[in-house]
Coordinates of C-alpha atoms and ligand atoms in Angstrom, one line a residue:
M13 CA 106.1 83.4 68.5
S14 CA 108.3 84.4 71.3
I15 CA 107.0 85.7 74.5
E16 CA 107.7 89.6 75.1
Y17 CA 110.3 90.5 77.8
T18 CA 112.7 93.7 78.4
P19 CA 116.1 92.3 76.5
W20 CA 119.5 93.3 77.8
P21 CA 121.1 96.1 75.8
A22 CA 123.2 94.5 73.1
E23 CA 127.0 95.7 74.3
L24 CA 126.0 93.9 77.9
A25 CA 124.6 90.9 76.0
K26 CA 128.1 90.7 73.9
K27 CA 129.9 90.9 77.2
Y28 CA 128.1 88.1 78.9
R29 CA 128.5 85.9 75.8
A30 CA 132.1 86.9 75.4
K31 CA 132.9 85.6 78.8
G32 CA 131.3 82.4 78.4
Y33 CA 128.3 83.3 81.1
W34 CA 125.7 82.9 78.4
Q35 CA 126.1 79.7 76.7
D36 CA 123.6 79.9 74.3
K37 CA 122.2 76.7 75.6
P38 CA 118.5 75.7 76.8
L39 CA 117.8 74.8 80.1
T40 CA 116.5 71.4 79.2
S41 CA 120.3 71.0 78.3
I42 CA 120.6 70.1 82.1
L43 CA 118.7 66.9 82.0
S44 CA 120.1 65.8 78.4
E45 CA 123.7 66.5 79.4
Q46 CA 123.6 63.8 82.1
L47 CA 121.9 60.8 80.0
D48 CA 125.1 59.3 78.6
K49 CA 127.1 59.9 81.9
N50 CA 125.0 59.3 84.5
G51 CA 121.4 57.9 83.1
Q52 CA 120.8 55.4 86.2
G53 CA 121.6 57.7 88.6
I54 CA 118.8 58.5 91.0
A55 CA 117.8 62.3 89.9
V56 CA 114.9 63.0 92.4
A57 CA 113.3 61.0 95.6
D58 CA 110.7 61.7 97.7
G59 CA 109.8 59.5 101.1
Q60 CA 108.1 56.9 98.8
R61 CA 109.7 57.0 95.0
Q62 CA 112.4 57.7 93.1
I63 CA 113.6 58.4 89.5
T64 CA 116.6 58.2 87.2
Y65 CA 117.9 60.7 85.1
T66 CA 116.8 59.0 82.0
E67 CA 113.4 58.3 83.7
L68 CA 112.9 62.0 84.2
N69 CA 113.9 62.5 80.6
T70 CA 111.7 59.9 79.2
Y71 CA 108.3 61.3 81.4
S72 CA 109.2 64.9 80.7
D73 CA 109.2 63.7 76.7
N74 CA 105.9 61.9 77.3
L75 CA 104.6 64.4 78.8
A76 CA 105.7 67.1 76.5
G77 CA 104.2 65.0 73.8
Y78 CA 100.9 64.6 75.9
F79 CA 101.1 68.4 76.1
A80 CA 101.3 68.9 72.2
E81 CA 98.6 66.5 71.7
Q82 CA 96.5 68.8 73.6
G83 CA 97.3 71.7 71.4
L84 CA 99.7 73.2 73.7
T85 CA 102.5 74.9 71.5
H86 CA 105.7 76.8 71.8
G87 CA 105.2 80.2 72.9
D88 CA 102.0 79.7 75.1
T89 CA 101.9 80.2 78.9
A90 CA 101.1 77.9 81.6
I91 CA 100.3 77.6 85.1
V92 CA 101.7 75.4 87.5
Q93 CA 100.8 74.5 91.0
L94 CA 102.5 71.3 92.5
P95 CA 103.6 70.3 95.9
N96 CA 107.0 69.4 96.3
S97 CA 106.9 66.0 94.2
L98 CA 108.7 64.2 91.3
E99 CA 106.0 65.4 89.4
F100 CA 106.8 69.1 89.5
Y101 CA 110.1 68.4 88.0
I102 CA 108.5 66.3 85.5
T103 CA 106.1 68.8 84.5
Y104 CA 108.8 71.8 84.7
F105 CA 110.9 69.8 81.9
A106 CA 108.1 69.1 79.9
L107 CA 106.9 72.7 79.4
L108 CA 110.4 73.8 78.7
K109 CA 111.0 71.0 75.9
L110 CA 107.8 72.2 74.4
G111 CA 109.0 76.1 74.9
V112 CA 105.9 76.6 77.0
A113 CA 106.8 79.2 79.6
P114 CA 105.2 78.2 83.2
V115 CA 105.0 80.3 85.9
C116 CA 104.9 78.0 88.9
A117 CA 102.8 79.0 92.1
L118 CA 103.4 78.1 95.3
F119 CA 101.5 75.6 96.7
N120 CA 100.1 77.7 99.4
H121 CA 98.8 80.2 97.2
Q122 CA 95.1 80.5 96.9
R123 CA 92.4 81.8 94.6
T124 CA 93.2 85.2 94.5
E125 CA 96.7 84.6 93.5
L126 CA 95.9 82.2 91.1
Q127 CA 93.7 84.4 89.4
S128 CA 96.0 87.4 89.4
Y129 CA 98.6 85.3 87.5
C130 CA 95.8 84.1 85.2
E131 CA 95.2 87.7 84.6
I132 CA 98.4 88.5 83.6
L133 CA 99.7 85.0 81.9
Q134 CA 96.4 84.3 80.1
P135 CA 97.5 80.9 80.0
K136 CA 96.8 78.0 78.0
V137 CA 96.7 75.3 80.5
M138 CA 97.0 74.9 84.1
I139 CA 98.7 71.6 85.9
V140 CA 97.7 71.4 89.4
S141 CA 96.9 69.1 92.2
S142 CA 93.8 67.5 93.5
A143 CA 95.8 67.6 97.4
H144 CA 95.0 71.5 97.1
S145 CA 91.5 72.5 98.8
L146 CA 90.9 74.4 95.5
F147 CA 91.1 71.3 93.3
G148 CA 89.5 68.8 95.5
D149 CA 86.4 69.1 93.6
E150 CA 85.5 70.8 89.5
Q151 CA 84.1 73.7 91.4
F152 CA 87.2 76.3 90.8
S153 CA 88.2 75.0 87.7
H154 CA 84.9 75.7 86.4
E155 CA 84.8 79.2 87.5
L156 CA 88.4 79.8 86.3
Y157 CA 87.1 78.1 82.7
N158 CA 84.3 80.7 82.7
R159 CA 86.5 83.8 83.2
F160 CA 89.5 83.0 81.4
S161 CA 88.6 82.2 77.8
C162 CA 92.7 81.6 77.1
L163 CA 92.1 78.5 79.5
T164 CA 91.6 75.5 77.2
K165 CA 92.7 72.7 80.0
I166 CA 93.3 72.4 83.7
I167 CA 95.4 69.0 84.1
T168 CA 94.9 67.5 87.6
D169 CA 97.1 65.5 89.4
H170 CA 95.7 63.4 91.9
S171 CA 98.0 62.4 94.7
K172 CA 96.7 59.1 95.0
G173 CA 95.8 56.8 92.2
N174 CA 95.9 57.4 88.6
S175 CA 95.4 61.0 87.0
E176 CA 95.7 62.5 83.6
L177 CA 99.0 64.0 84.6
K178 CA 100.5 60.6 85.4
Q179 CA 98.6 59.1 82.2
G180 CA 100.5 61.8 80.5
Y181 CA 104.1 61.3 81.5
L182 CA 103.9 57.2 81.9
H183 CA 102.6 56.3 78.6
K184 CA 104.5 56.8 75.3
H185 CA 103.5 59.9 73.8
T186 CA 105.6 61.1 70.5
F187 CA 107.5 64.3 71.1
I188 CA 109.4 66.0 68.4
A189 CA 112.0 68.2 70.0
R190 CA 112.3 71.8 68.3
D191 CA 115.0 73.8 68.8
L192 CA 114.6 76.3 71.8
N193 CA 116.2 79.8 71.4
P194 CA 118.3 80.5 74.8
E195 CA 117.6 83.9 74.2
D196 CA 113.7 83.5 74.9
V197 CA 111.9 83.4 78.3
A198 CA 112.1 79.6 79.5
F199 CA 109.8 80.6 82.7
F200 CA 108.5 83.2 84.9
Q201 CA 109.7 83.6 88.3
L202 CA 107.4 85.4 91.2
S203 CA 108.4 88.2 92.5
G204 CA 108.2 88.8 96.4
G205 CA 106.1 92.0 95.5
S206 CA 105.7 95.4 96.9
T207 CA 102.7 96.3 94.8
G208 CA 99.0 96.1 94.5
T209 CA 98.9 93.2 92.1
P210 CA 101.5 90.2 92.1
K211 CA 104.6 90.8 89.6
L212 CA 106.0 88.2 87.2
I213 CA 109.6 87.9 86.4
P214 CA 110.6 86.6 82.7
R215 CA 113.9 84.2 83.4
T216 CA 115.2 83.7 79.9
H217 CA 117.3 80.3 79.4
N218 CA 120.6 81.9 79.0
D219 CA 120.3 84.0 82.1
Y220 CA 119.0 81.3 84.5
L221 CA 121.2 78.7 83.3
Y222 CA 124.2 80.8 83.8
S223 CA 123.1 81.6 87.6
V224 CA 122.5 77.9 88.1
V225 CA 126.1 76.8 86.5
A226 CA 127.8 79.3 88.5
S227 CA 126.1 78.8 91.7
K228 CA 126.7 75.1 91.2
E229 CA 130.3 76.3 91.1
I230 CA 130.5 78.2 94.3
C231 CA 128.7 75.6 96.0
E232 CA 130.8 72.8 95.0
L233 CA 128.5 70.2 93.9
N234 CA 129.1 67.1 92.6
G235 CA 127.7 63.5 91.7
D236 CA 127.8 62.5 95.3
T237 CA 125.3 65.6 96.4
R238 CA 122.1 64.6 98.3
Y239 CA 120.3 67.8 98.4
L240 CA 117.4 68.4 100.7
C241 CA 114.6 70.4 99.0
A242 CA 112.5 71.3 102.0
L243 CA 111.3 74.9 100.8
P244 CA 108.8 75.3 98.1
A245 CA 110.4 73.6 94.8
P246 CA 109.5 76.4 92.6
H247 CA 111.2 79.3 94.7
N248 CA 114.3 80.6 93.2
F249 CA 116.4 79.7 96.2
P250 CA 115.7 75.9 96.2
L251 CA 115.4 75.7 92.3
S252 CA 118.4 77.5 91.2
S253 CA 120.8 78.6 94.1
P254 CA 122.0 76.2 93.3
G255 CA 119.1 74.1 94.2
A256 CA 117.4 71.0 92.4
L257 CA 118.8 72.5 89.1
G258 CA 122.4 72.8 90.5
V259 CA 122.1 69.4 91.4
F260 CA 121.1 67.8 88.2
I261 CA 123.8 69.8 86.5
A262 CA 126.0 68.1 89.1
G263 CA 124.4 64.5 88.4
G264 CA 123.5 64.7 92.3
T265 CA 120.1 63.8 93.7
V266 CA 117.4 66.1 94.8
I267 CA 115.3 64.6 97.9
L268 CA 111.9 66.2 98.3
A269 CA 110.6 66.8 102.1
N270 CA 107.1 68.7 102.3
D271 CA 107.9 70.9 104.9
P272 CA 111.2 72.1 106.4
S273 CA 110.3 71.0 110.1
P274 CA 112.9 68.7 111.7
T275 CA 110.1 65.5 112.1
V276 CA 109.9 65.8 108.4
C277 CA 113.5 66.4 107.5
F278 CA 115.6 64.8 110.1
P279 CA 114.5 61.3 109.3
L280 CA 115.4 62.1 105.7
I281 CA 118.8 63.1 106.5
E282 CA 119.6 60.1 108.0
R283 CA 117.8 58.0 105.5
F284 CA 119.5 59.6 102.2
G285 CA 122.8 60.7 103.9
I286 CA 121.7 64.4 102.8
T287 CA 124.7 66.5 102.3
H288 CA 123.3 69.7 101.7
S289 CA 120.1 71.9 102.3
A290 CA 118.4 75.1 102.2
L291 CA 116.4 76.9 104.7
V292 CA 114.9 80.1 106.0
P293 CA 116.1 81.7 109.4
P294 CA 112.9 80.2 111.4
A295 CA 113.3 76.7 110.0
L296 CA 117.0 76.7 111.1
Q297 CA 116.0 77.9 114.5
L298 CA 113.7 74.7 115.0
W299 CA 116.5 72.4 113.6
L300 CA 118.7 73.9 116.1
Q301 CA 116.3 73.1 118.9
H302 CA 115.9 69.9 117.9
A303 CA 119.3 68.7 116.9
S304 CA 120.4 68.3 120.5
A305 CA 117.7 66.4 121.6
T306 CA 117.3 63.9 118.6
N307 CA 118.8 60.5 118.1
T308 CA 118.5 61.0 114.5
D309 CA 122.1 60.6 112.8
L310 CA 122.8 64.2 111.0
S311 CA 126.7 63.3 110.5
S312 CA 126.3 63.5 106.7
L313 CA 125.4 67.1 106.8
Q314 CA 128.0 69.2 104.9
V315 CA 126.6 72.4 104.2
I316 CA 123.3 74.2 105.3
Q317 CA 122.6 77.3 103.1
V318 CA 120.6 79.9 104.8
G319 CA 118.7 82.7 103.4
G320 CA 115.5 84.6 102.1
A321 CA 115.3 86.6 105.5
K322 CA 118.2 87.9 107.8
L323 CA 120.1 85.7 109.6
S324 CA 121.0 86.9 113.3
R325 CA 124.6 86.5 114.3
S326 CA 123.7 84.6 117.3
V327 CA 121.8 82.0 115.4
A328 CA 124.7 81.9 112.9
E329 CA 127.0 81.1 115.2
Q330 CA 124.9 77.8 116.7
V331 CA 125.1 76.1 112.9
T332 CA 128.4 74.6 113.1
P333 CA 128.5 73.3 116.8
V334 CA 125.3 72.2 116.7
L335 CA 124.5 70.6 113.4
G336 CA 128.1 69.6 112.6
C337 CA 128.2 71.6 109.3
Q338 CA 129.2 74.2 107.3
L339 CA 126.8 77.4 107.3
Q340 CA 126.5 79.5 104.1
Q341 CA 124.4 82.5 104.0
V342 CA 122.5 83.4 100.8
F343 CA 121.1 86.7 99.6
G344 CA 119.1 86.3 96.7
M345 CA 116.1 87.6 95.0
A346 CA 113.6 86.1 92.3
E347 CA 114.7 88.9 90.3
G348 CA 118.3 87.8 89.8
L349 CA 121.5 88.8 92.2
V350 CA 122.3 86.0 94.1
N351 CA 125.0 86.5 97.0
Y352 CA 126.9 83.6 98.9
T353 CA 129.5 83.5 101.7
R354 CA 132.0 81.5 100.2
Y355 CA 133.1 78.1 102.3
D356 CA 137.0 79.8 102.7
D357 CA 135.9 83.2 103.8
D358 CA 136.7 84.0 107.1
Q359 CA 134.3 82.9 109.8
E360 CA 133.4 86.6 110.8
L361 CA 132.1 87.0 107.2
I362 CA 130.3 84.1 107.2
L363 CA 128.8 84.8 110.5
T364 CA 127.8 88.6 110.1
T365 CA 127.4 89.0 106.2
Q366 CA 124.8 87.8 103.4
G367 CA 127.7 87.1 100.8
R368 CA 128.8 88.7 98.2
P369 CA 127.6 88.3 94.2
I370 CA 127.9 85.3 92.1
S371 CA 129.5 86.8 89.3
D372 CA 132.6 89.5 88.4
L373 CA 130.0 91.2 85.8
D374 CA 127.2 91.5 88.7
E375 CA 127.0 95.3 88.9
I376 CA 126.4 96.8 92.3
K377 CA 125.4 100.6 93.3
I378 CA 124.6 101.7 96.7
V379 CA 122.9 105.0 96.7
D380 CA 121.1 107.6 98.6
E381 CA 117.5 108.5 98.4
H382 CA 117.9 111.0 95.6
G383 CA 119.9 108.0 93.4
S384 CA 123.7 109.4 94.2
P385 CA 126.1 106.5 95.2
V386 CA 127.0 106.7 99.1
A387 CA 130.4 107.0 100.3
P388 CA 132.2 103.2 100.5
G389 CA 131.1 101.5 103.6
E390 CA 128.2 103.5 104.0
S391 CA 124.6 102.0 103.7
G392 CA 121.8 102.7 101.0
R393 CA 119.5 101.4 98.4
L394 CA 120.9 98.3 96.7
M395 CA 120.9 98.9 92.9
T396 CA 122.0 96.1 90.5
R397 CA 122.3 94.8 87.0
G398 CA 124.0 91.7 85.3
P399 CA 124.3 88.5 83.4
Y400 CA 121.2 87.2 85.0
T401 CA 119.4 90.2 86.7
F402 CA 116.1 90.7 84.8
R403 CA 115.2 94.0 82.8
G404 CA 111.5 94.6 83.5
Y405 CA 108.6 92.8 85.2
Y406 CA 106.4 91.3 82.7
K407 CA 103.7 93.6 81.1
S408 CA 104.5 96.3 84.0
P409 CA 105.9 99.1 81.9
A410 CA 104.5 101.7 84.9
H411 CA 106.1 99.7 87.4
N412 CA 109.3 99.2 85.5
A413 CA 109.9 102.7 85.3
S414 CA 110.4 103.2 88.9
A415 CA 111.9 99.8 89.6
F416 CA 114.9 100.5 87.6
D417 CA 117.1 103.7 87.0
A418 CA 118.2 105.2 83.5
D419 CA 121.1 102.8 83.2
G420 CA 118.9 99.5 83.8
F421 CA 119.8 98.8 87.2
Y422 CA 117.3 97.2 89.2
S423 CA 116.3 98.8 92.5
S424 CA 115.5 95.6 94.9
G425 CA 114.4 97.7 97.6
D426 CA 117.0 96.4 100.2
I427 CA 119.3 98.7 102.2
V428 CA 122.8 97.3 102.3
K429 CA 126.4 98.3 103.3
Q430 CA 129.1 96.5 101.2
L431 CA 132.7 95.6 102.7
P432 CA 136.1 96.1 101.2
S433 CA 135.8 92.4 100.2
G434 CA 132.8 92.9 98.3
H435 CA 130.3 91.1 100.7
L436 CA 127.1 92.8 101.5
V437 CA 125.3 93.3 105.0
V438 CA 121.5 93.5 104.4
E439 CA 120.4 96.3 107.1
G440 CA 117.0 96.9 106.3
R441 CA 114.3 97.5 103.7
D442 CA 113.2 100.3 101.8
K443 CA 109.9 98.7 99.9
D444 CA 106.4 97.9 101.2
Q445 CA 107.2 94.5 101.9
I446 CA 106.6 92.4 105.1
N447 CA 109.2 89.6 105.3
R448 CA 107.5 87.0 107.2
G449 CA 110.3 84.4 108.0
G450 CA 111.5 84.3 104.2
E451 CA 107.5 84.6 102.9
K452 CA 107.1 87.9 101.5
I453 CA 104.0 90.1 101.7
A454 CA 103.1 93.1 99.6
A455 CA 101.6 95.5 102.1
E456 CA 99.7 97.1 99.5
E457 CA 98.1 93.8 97.9
V458 CA 96.3 93.0 101.2
E459 CA 95.2 96.3 102.1
N460 CA 93.6 96.5 98.7
H461 CA 91.9 93.3 99.7
L462 CA 90.9 94.9 102.9
L463 CA 90.0 98.3 101.3
G464 CA 87.2 96.1 99.5
H465 CA 85.6 95.6 102.7
A466 CA 82.4 97.9 102.9
Q467 CA 83.0 98.8 106.5
I468 CA 86.7 99.6 106.2
Q469 CA 88.0 103.6 105.2
Q470 CA 91.3 103.2 105.6
V471 CA 94.2 100.4 106.2
A472 CA 97.8 100.4 106.5
I473 CA 99.9 97.1 106.8
V474 CA 103.2 97.0 108.7
S475 CA 105.8 94.8 110.0
M476 CA 106.3 94.1 113.6
P477 CA 109.1 92.4 115.3
D478 CA 108.7 88.4 116.0
E479 CA 110.9 86.2 117.5
A480 CA 110.5 83.1 115.9
L481 CA 109.7 84.7 112.2
G482 CA 111.7 87.5 112.5
E483 CA 108.9 89.6 111.2
K484 CA 104.7 89.2 111.5
S485 CA 102.3 91.7 109.7
C486 CA 99.9 94.1 111.5
A487 CA 96.9 96.0 109.7
F488 CA 96.0 98.9 111.2
V489 CA 92.6 99.6 110.5
V490 CA 90.1 102.4 110.5
A491 CA 86.8 101.4 110.3
D492 CA 83.3 103.5 109.3
Q493 CA 81.9 105.6 112.4
G494 CA 79.9 103.4 114.4
V495 CA 80.7 100.1 113.3
K496 CA 82.6 97.6 115.5
L497 CA 84.7 95.3 113.1
T498 CA 87.0 92.3 115.0
T499 CA 90.0 90.6 114.2
L500 CA 87.6 87.6 113.6
I501 CA 85.5 89.0 111.0
L502 CA 88.1 90.3 108.9
R503 CA 90.1 87.0 108.9
K504 CA 87.2 85.4 107.9
Y505 CA 86.5 88.1 105.2
L506 CA 90.2 87.6 103.9
R507 CA 89.9 83.7 103.9
Q508 CA 86.8 84.0 102.1
L509 CA 88.3 86.1 99.4
G510 CA 90.8 83.5 99.2
I511 CA 94.5 84.7 99.7
A512 CA 97.1 82.8 101.0
D513 CA 97.6 82.3 104.7
Y514 CA 100.4 83.7 105.7
K515 CA 99.2 87.1 103.7
V516 CA 96.6 87.4 106.5
P517 CA 97.5 89.6 109.1
D518 CA 98.7 88.3 112.6
K519 CA 97.4 91.0 114.4
F520 CA 94.9 93.8 113.5
K521 CA 94.3 97.3 115.6
F522 CA 91.6 99.1 115.2
V523 CA 92.2 103.1 115.1
E524 CA 90.3 106.3 114.8
Q525 CA 92.8 107.6 112.2
L526 CA 96.5 107.0 110.8
P527 CA 99.2 109.1 111.2
L528 CA 100.1 111.1 108.3
T529 CA 103.6 112.5 106.8
A530 CA 104.4 116.0 106.2
V531 CA 102.9 115.3 102.4
G532 CA 99.7 113.7 103.3
K533 CA 100.9 109.9 103.3
V534 CA 100.6 107.4 105.7
N535 CA 103.3 107.7 108.0
K536 CA 104.2 103.8 108.2
K537 CA 107.5 104.4 109.9
A538 CA 105.2 105.6 112.8
L539 CA 103.3 102.8 113.0
R540 CA 105.8 100.6 113.0
A541 CA 107.5 102.5 115.6
T542 CA 104.6 101.9 117.8
F543 CA 105.8 98.4 118.4
E544 CA 109.3 99.3 119.8
Q545 CA 109.5 99.3 123.5
Ligands
LIG614 C1 115.1 84.8 98.1 O1 114.0 85.7 96.9 P1 112.6 86.5 97.1 O2 112.3 86.9 95.8 O3 111.5 86.0 97.6 O4 113.2 87.4 98.2 C2 114.2 88.6 97.9 C3 114.2 89.4 98.9 C4 115.3 90.0 99.0 O5 115.1 91.3 98.1 C5 115.6 91.0 100.6 O6 114.7 91.8 100.9 C6 115.4 89.3 100.9 O7 114.0 88.6 99.9 N1 116.6 88.6 101.4 C7 117.0 88.5 102.6 C8 118.3 87.7 102.2 N2 117.8 86.9 101.1 C9 116.8 87.3 100.8 N3 117.0 89.3 103.3 C10 118.0 89.3 104.6 N4 119.2 88.3 104.4 C11 118.9 87.3 103.6 N5 120.0 86.6 103.4 O8 114.4 85.3 99.2 C12 116.2 84.2 97.5 C13 116.2 83.8 96.4 C14 117.3 83.4 95.8 C15 118.0 82.8 97.0 C16 118.2 83.1 98.3 C17 116.6 83.9 98.6

């Protein structure tokens, strides 16, 4: 059984194949193609350990065999939540090999996020880490087993000592490889989201492999590339743009960091001779601040990619003088479309634009609020379709009806303008989302949690400007008459529900009422304007 998804129309699929963009190969070919030429090359290293391509392949074969013994089979789904570790890639490839499609949660996701993914995906298995507070003991696992009858197994990786996961991959378990259909869903990406419940993005072997192969070419990765993965490994940026998968195609080495702070990353840059890394703007700012004061040798750095949120020109300008390497801006989304500034672009384009699309078959439309194209060079809403941009969220027909136009163009919710060179400049956003230094918060999701509080009548969450993160979140709260709620009470309430920390509003404002628009909706623009001086 294959996993359902909205396919590309036949005539477009034909075009993507005719150009050779869809190669009809599974994502697992990334690994198998390294074995003969580069089996002894180091694929992944963290501070303590490293594994070769041959080991990555053998371990993921073993684990696939172990999963099969546990009853997992092609067409099943899984939830993976692992820190940046060798085990993440071993597990990812093991599931791909079996034809089991995982969603890889971020490590800072908590109870409510994991429960939502379980609800949508009905996974048969979860692969998690005891280093996460939820899985330090059995309690949450029991809750999940009780609530989701689909769930047959929660496999825990113990960061110290032996674990079921390690038993699974270190020991021989026979795995009989089966043919994978490259048109099938390989795994799910997480959407940054703008709705009440999280949305999952089905990514097929064909579309994802193309985005990685093309990204690896644009970014000129090769066997000498040593890529520092300091952002959460499952995120689309460090996984595929060109990310770890791009490095594996090139036969280079991925070095893992637990977080993007200079204290963690600078020693790794020196020790491993890191050539490339990917950062969000706030992390870049920290690197810039620390670089001038450090004795660490950063001279191996060739390229720093920056994306996930808007980079200001003044920060962009410092990259080459301070870090001594090239800046590449990356504007991408888990749904598909990724844009890069090219290394040989004019300096002005590199400093002030978010790049141009990967592919000549990426189609871009910039439209006004009625859906009509704006004049060239004007700003408007970004709509896109192409060989690696998805055609529908998983099991979300109602939301899909508004997220796509009649021609299958996806509305990303970004306000952009396009220069004659094709480069896009991100000017703003027309989605109910806060971009907290690259971490995306769907306002409605957190609003719904707060509305669950017995003494809250109304709530609206909007972004407020922040020096370090670009944006932070503020909740405007209308409480029941005569009730005195405090920031402390509501923070505690949300933490007890179990939501990721970055989603907890940075500020709460208690108000008598919320401003309304002419049609009676909450006027978020007016709320945001209260932060402007
Ligand atoms: C990346 O992916 P997501 O899915 O976490 O977030 C996508 C959204 C975009 O729609 C846009 O609103 C924002 O993040 N964004 C940027 C940006 N890059 C992403 N806004 C301004 N400037 C940029 N450079 O964030 C992502 C995926 C792949 C590669 C890079 C980033």
